[in-house]
XYZ file of C-alpha atoms in Angstrom:
387
model
C -0.580 0.276 0.060
C 1.075 3.473 -1.414
C -0.098 6.513 0.520
C 0.476 10.683 0.594
C -0.160 11.768 3.921
C -0.457 15.948 3.630
C 1.979 16.293 0.235
C 5.542 15.303 2.095
C 5.317 11.434 3.767
C 4.800 8.534 1.854
C 3.614 5.115 3.191
C 5.108 1.575 2.301
C 3.147 -1.126 3.817
C 2.813 -4.600 2.974
C 4.623 -6.806 0.503
C 7.266 -5.252 -1.841
C 5.806 -5.776 -5.202
C 2.680 -6.767 -6.778
C 1.935 -10.795 -5.332
C -0.629 -12.854 -3.927
C -1.232 -10.195 0.205
C -3.331 -7.900 -0.533
C -1.883 -4.577 0.865
C 1.545 -4.188 -1.302
C 2.943 -1.715 -2.943
C 5.261 -1.651 -6.112
C 8.163 0.329 -8.272
C 6.045 2.331 -10.180
C 3.154 3.610 -7.170
C 6.791 4.696 -5.375
C 7.930 6.586 -8.628
C 4.304 8.152 -8.585
C 4.008 9.215 -4.892
C 7.806 10.508 -5.205
C 6.763 12.870 -8.433
C 3.472 14.068 -6.071
C 6.053 15.489 -3.882
C 7.465 16.832 -5.960
C 11.114 16.218 -7.382
C 14.090 18.607 -4.596
C 11.248 18.213 -1.607
C 12.458 17.049 1.812
C 10.248 13.656 1.725
C 9.711 10.869 5.051
C 8.622 7.331 3.886
C 7.179 5.017 6.389
C 8.288 1.690 5.745
C 6.724 -1.257 7.574
C 7.741 -4.669 4.764
C 7.892 -8.024 5.817
C 9.945 -8.052 1.569
C 8.792 -9.278 -1.207
C 10.857 -9.241 -4.879
C 14.264 -8.345 -4.635
C 15.055 -6.575 -7.932
C 11.034 -4.444 -7.220
C 13.213 -3.656 -4.381
C 15.849 -2.624 -6.034
C 14.010 -0.529 -8.604
C 12.232 1.546 -5.185
C 15.173 1.693 -4.039
C 17.353 3.471 -7.062
C 13.827 5.778 -7.583
C 14.167 6.931 -3.389
C 17.997 6.997 -4.414
C 17.113 9.288 -7.356
C 14.884 12.010 -5.535
C 16.444 15.152 -5.639
C 14.961 15.995 -1.689
C 16.359 14.544 2.037
C 15.547 11.385 1.583
C 13.927 10.365 5.686
C 12.892 6.819 5.789
C 11.475 5.741 9.081
C 11.416 1.961 9.777
C 7.782 1.095 11.323
C 7.417 -2.440 12.055
C 9.785 -3.989 10.103
C 12.278 -3.675 7.267
C 13.106 -7.682 6.111
C 14.814 -8.542 3.062
C 14.212 -6.313 -0.002
C 12.547 -4.348 2.445
C 15.898 -3.319 4.414
C 16.898 -2.901 0.255
C 14.327 0.413 0.059
C 15.393 1.104 3.840
C 19.384 2.098 2.463
C 17.647 5.533 0.519
C 17.392 7.106 2.734
C 19.935 10.272 3.772
C 18.827 9.637 7.674
C 17.686 5.538 8.328
C 15.546 5.976 11.873
C 13.884 3.277 13.335
C 11.249 3.339 15.495
C 11.160 1.828 19.050
C 10.132 -2.038 18.720
C 10.916 -1.859 15.218
C 13.228 -4.889 13.442
C 15.112 -4.653 10.575
C 16.477 -8.280 8.218
C 19.466 -8.441 5.567
C 19.801 -12.030 3.486
C 20.845 -13.153 0.711
C 17.560 -13.319 -2.204
C 16.256 -16.419 -3.437
C 14.999 -17.722 -6.388
C 13.037 -21.282 -7.954
C 14.053 -22.844 -10.841
C 12.306 -25.521 -12.908
C 14.239 -26.792 -16.435
C 17.273 -27.906 -17.017
C 20.678 -27.891 -16.097
C 21.305 -24.778 -18.320
C 18.444 -22.881 -16.616
C 20.169 -23.726 -13.271
C 23.703 -22.944 -13.575
C 21.759 -19.207 -15.361
C 19.784 -18.853 -12.243
C 22.989 -19.104 -10.234
C 24.582 -16.966 -12.252
C 21.702 -14.757 -11.600
C 20.698 -14.770 -8.142
C 25.417 -14.385 -7.167
C 24.936 -10.582 -9.663
C 21.676 -9.642 -7.074
C 23.692 -10.746 -4.657
C 26.772 -9.675 -5.087
C 24.640 -5.897 -5.811
C 22.337 -5.748 -2.978
C 26.076 -6.393 -0.735
C 27.133 -2.948 -2.445
C 23.921 -1.143 -1.647
C 24.598 -2.109 2.035
C 28.021 -1.770 1.964
C 27.097 1.908 0.959
C 25.017 2.582 3.854
C 27.215 0.463 6.215
C 30.795 1.768 6.044
C 31.406 -1.776 5.461
C 33.569 -4.043 3.416
C 31.447 -6.033 1.032
C 32.556 -9.586 1.943
C 31.502 -8.427 5.479
C 28.170 -7.169 4.233
C 28.072 -10.947 2.627
C 28.867 -12.910 6.034
C 25.356 -11.095 6.979
C 23.304 -11.327 4.515
C 24.424 -15.219 4.366
C 23.807 -15.502 8.213
C 20.752 -13.686 7.728
C 21.013 -11.230 10.411
C 17.696 -9.892 12.470
C 19.017 -6.374 14.042
C 16.706 -4.649 17.180
C 17.215 -0.664 16.797
C 20.515 -0.090 18.095
C 22.066 -3.186 15.951
C 20.865 -1.576 13.101
C 22.257 1.602 14.150
C 25.311 0.076 15.763
C 25.760 -2.115 12.696
C 25.906 0.931 10.319
C 22.506 -0.270 8.669
C 20.604 3.107 10.934
C 20.637 5.950 11.687
C 19.023 6.579 14.832
C 16.102 5.658 16.902
C 13.069 7.274 16.750
C 12.622 8.898 20.512
C 8.515 8.549 20.749
C 7.079 10.932 23.070
C 4.744 10.497 26.115
C 1.322 9.569 25.255
C 2.705 9.315 21.671
C 1.027 6.361 19.350
C 1.525 2.191 19.704
C 4.060 1.242 18.743
C 3.147 0.356 15.169
C 2.738 -3.952 14.053
C 4.922 -5.726 11.790
C 3.505 -6.212 8.455
C 0.864 -9.382 6.916
C 3.494 -11.711 5.965
C 4.385 -15.054 6.150
C 7.986 -14.616 8.378
C 7.891 -18.471 8.694
C 10.288 -18.137 5.259
C 13.401 -16.961 6.340
C 15.256 -19.510 8.032
C 16.015 -17.111 11.507
C 12.890 -15.434 12.249
C 12.303 -14.644 15.647
C 9.982 -16.327 16.551
C 7.283 -14.272 17.844
C 6.901 -12.542 14.389
C 6.237 -16.697 13.679
C 3.747 -16.421 16.618
C 1.744 -13.881 14.496
C 1.838 -15.115 11.555
C 0.584 -18.388 13.387
C -1.842 -16.174 15.398
C -3.039 -14.038 12.266
C -3.420 -16.314 9.442
C -0.735 -14.697 7.311
C 0.262 -18.430 5.558
C -2.764 -21.002 4.385
C 0.593 -23.377 5.752
C 0.462 -25.311 8.041
C 3.514 -25.066 10.438
C 6.544 -27.575 10.030
C 7.319 -29.719 12.987
C 10.481 -30.105 15.117
C 11.378 -32.906 13.034
C 10.665 -31.617 9.957
C 11.562 -27.902 9.843
C 10.292 -26.009 7.035
C 12.983 -25.716 3.991
C 14.503 -22.248 4.437
C 14.711 -20.103 1.217
C 18.634 -20.868 0.374
C 17.348 -24.535 0.939
C 14.720 -23.776 -2.166
C 17.200 -22.689 -4.335
C 18.258 -25.746 -4.998
C 17.375 -27.391 -7.983
C 14.642 -29.421 -7.588
C 14.006 -32.868 -9.788
C 10.250 -33.311 -9.552
C 9.587 -35.002 -12.693
C 6.095 -36.127 -11.796
C 2.584 -34.207 -12.367
C 1.147 -32.847 -8.490
C 3.363 -34.230 -6.590
C 4.829 -32.284 -3.859
C 7.408 -32.685 -1.644
C 7.642 -33.138 1.710
C 7.527 -29.749 4.047
C 8.111 -28.140 0.598
C 7.019 -24.092 0.714
C 7.415 -21.161 -1.738
C 7.664 -18.172 -1.029
C 5.928 -15.432 -3.631
C 9.201 -14.230 -5.037
C 9.588 -18.013 -5.953
C 6.009 -18.034 -7.583
C 6.359 -15.239 -9.266
C 8.937 -16.787 -10.683
C 6.900 -19.973 -12.204
C 4.099 -17.298 -13.310
C 6.963 -15.499 -15.360
C 8.496 -18.514 -16.728
C 4.860 -19.831 -17.580
C 3.810 -16.949 -19.052
C 6.290 -16.625 -21.553
C 5.173 -20.457 -23.398
C 1.277 -20.599 -23.508
C -0.365 -19.968 -20.255
C -2.460 -17.239 -19.806
C -0.894 -14.202 -17.129
C -4.351 -14.134 -15.962
C -4.432 -17.884 -15.510
C -0.819 -18.668 -14.722
C -1.530 -15.928 -11.365
C -5.075 -18.295 -10.502
C -3.647 -21.155 -10.741
C -0.287 -20.733 -7.858
C -2.712 -18.332 -6.141
C -4.727 -21.740 -6.339
C -1.744 -24.213 -5.150
C -1.390 -21.656 -1.917
C -4.690 -21.334 -0.786
C -4.989 -25.494 -1.435
C -1.877 -25.926 1.165
C 0.683 -27.473 -2.052
C 2.206 -24.778 -3.161
C 4.823 -26.745 -4.774
C 2.291 -28.299 -6.936
C 2.221 -24.609 -8.766
C 5.415 -25.012 -10.928
C 4.206 -28.571 -12.224
C 1.172 -27.128 -13.246
C 2.865 -24.444 -15.088
C 5.717 -26.125 -16.915
C 2.498 -29.140 -18.252
C 0.397 -25.477 -19.439
C -1.912 -27.125 -17.703
C -5.284 -24.776 -17.881
C -6.815 -23.053 -14.693
C -10.247 -25.857 -14.732
C -7.816 -28.269 -14.913
C -5.803 -27.443 -12.926
C -7.967 -26.652 -9.631
C -9.243 -30.340 -10.470
C -5.976 -31.847 -9.573
C -5.537 -29.279 -6.924
C -8.749 -30.329 -4.992
C -7.703 -34.103 -5.601
C -4.671 -33.570 -3.970
C -5.749 -31.468 -0.711
C -8.312 -34.408 -0.449
C -5.355 -36.754 -0.278
C -4.341 -34.934 2.542
C -7.405 -34.692 4.429
C -7.466 -38.581 3.863
C -3.796 -38.722 5.528
C -4.421 -36.538 8.300
C -7.899 -38.675 8.880
C -6.114 -42.136 9.003
C -3.345 -40.847 11.605
C -6.067 -39.963 13.904
C -6.425 -43.574 14.161
C -2.954 -44.338 14.323
C -0.594 -42.170 14.599
C 1.982 -44.410 13.308
C 1.264 -43.750 9.584
C 3.675 -41.207 8.658
C 3.304 -37.723 8.345
C 4.388 -37.496 5.230
C 2.907 -40.169 3.294
C 0.009 -37.745 1.666
C 3.701 -36.025 0.126
C 4.171 -40.229 -1.033
C 1.809 -40.936 -2.592
C 1.233 -37.558 -4.607
C 5.017 -38.124 -5.503
C 3.975 -40.919 -6.935
C 0.670 -40.200 -8.879
C -1.833 -41.749 -6.914
C -5.581 -40.976 -7.188
C -7.654 -39.532 -4.670
C -9.446 -43.867 -4.825
C -5.627 -45.057 -4.992
C -4.942 -43.919 -1.638
C -8.598 -43.730 0.325
C -7.468 -47.340 -0.427
C -3.920 -47.857 0.799
C -4.928 -46.273 3.736
C -7.944 -48.941 4.417
C -5.196 -52.290 3.772
C -3.111 -49.959 6.464
C -5.744 -49.227 8.760
C -7.472 -53.016 9.254
C -4.009 -54.075 9.327
C -3.125 -52.123 12.271
C -6.404 -53.143 13.727
C -5.678 -56.742 12.826
C -1.965 -56.729 14.634
C -3.344 -55.611 17.795
C -6.699 -58.189 17.752
C -4.527 -60.525 17.500
C -1.701 -59.240 20.227
C -4.367 -58.102 22.931
C -7.713 -60.423 21.746
C -6.694 -64.941 20.948
C -9.259 -65.574 19.628
C -9.048 -69.346 21.401
C -9.401 -67.103 24.588
C -12.206 -64.868 23.277
C -14.074 -66.035 20.537
C -12.746 -64.158 18.601
C -13.655 -64.054 14.989
C -10.004 -62.634 14.456
C -9.380 -60.588 10.858
C -12.412 -61.133 9.537
C -14.672 -58.816 12.078
C -11.706 -56.972 12.682
C -12.152 -55.699 9.047
C -16.069 -55.786 9.093
C -15.132 -53.207 12.398
C -12.693 -51.035 10.579
C -14.897 -51.107 7.691
C -18.571 -49.716 9.845
C -15.076 -46.667 11.895
C -13.688 -45.608 8.246
C -16.655 -45.279 6.013
C -17.557 -42.722 9.110
C -14.252 -41.268 8.715
C -14.805 -40.835 5.120
C -12.184 -43.304 3.922
C -13.962 -46.465 3.240
C -15.078 -46.968 -0.451
C -17.312 -49.559 0.165
C -21.268 -49.903 1.087
C -21.872 -50.325 4.439
C-alpha cells in the first residue's frame, strides 16, 4: 500500500511487488508518489514490510535514491529482505522502538535443464552482489563483511541496526504517543531464522495457508529452496516444501513466457497456495494445464492430504509425510483411500491378535477386525465400500 500523506509523507506497507497479498506496493507506485511530492522536496517515507520481490526492492531503492530532496525513512514495525534494501536509500534511516531490520541473500526458484539452473545461480549471485554493494555503501562495511551478514540472515533490533550502520538513529517517542506499529502481514516462517514472536504472529493471525512444520521435519529455508528440484511427476509435492511469493512470481513469469495466460498462471499459483499444496504450482505451470484442470488436480491433492490426516487420527504410526509420498507417486484419490484402508485394517488386525487371542475370547480374528474397521473408516470418510 502506497499512500501520500500531507504532500510530503509516503507510507509503504505490505509486500514489495505485486504478488498475492492484498496489501503491496510497487516501484511504479513509489515513482508516482515521489512525483507528487515534487523532485526537490524533502520527503518522509514510513516503511513497514517483510519483503517480497528482490528486483522490485532494488528498483524502489533506485527511485528513492534519485529523489532530489532529503529522504528520511522511518522503519515502522519491520524492514526485512527486499524492504531493507529500500531502507538503505534514506539519507536518514530511523528505527522506531521495537522495530526490526533483516538482511539476507536473495532466493529464487528454477525448473528446467541444467543450463536453466546454472543461469539462475548466475542471476542470484549477481543480485546478491548488487545488494551487498547497496548495504556496504550505507554501512561503510566492506562488501565481503556485508555478504557474511547476508548469508547469516541477521535480524537486528533498532540499536543493533544503528550499531551495524544499517540505520542512523532510533526514534524517540514522546510520552503518550501512539502505540508502536506492529509488523505488517507476511509469512515470516519463510525465512531461515525468524524471531519467534513473528512466527507466532504468522500463526495467530493466519498470515499463511501452510501448516507450520514440526521440529522433526523443519521447513525448507529460502536458501535451501534455491537448490534444483528434481520433480518429473505432475502434482507431486516434496514433504515440507514451501514457496516464497517471489519464487511463485518467477514461476508465473516463466509460464507466461510459454502458453499459459498470465491471469490463469496467477490464478493457478494462488490456488496452489490456498489449497495448501504450493509445490504443485511449478509442475502445473510447466505442463501448461488449463485453470479448470489445475483446480481439479489441486482439489484432489487436498483430498489426499485430508484422508491421510483422518487416518492418522486412528493410527498415529502412519507417517505424517505419507500424503506427499502418495502425491509424488501419482496416486489418485481412490488409490490413496484404498491404501489407507489397508494400512488401518492391518494395524487393527495386529492389535486384535496381540490383545484378544481368538481361542481365549471367541474372537473371529481378522474377519471381525476387518468388518469393524470398515464401519469405523466409513464414518471417517475413507471407505469405498457400502456398509
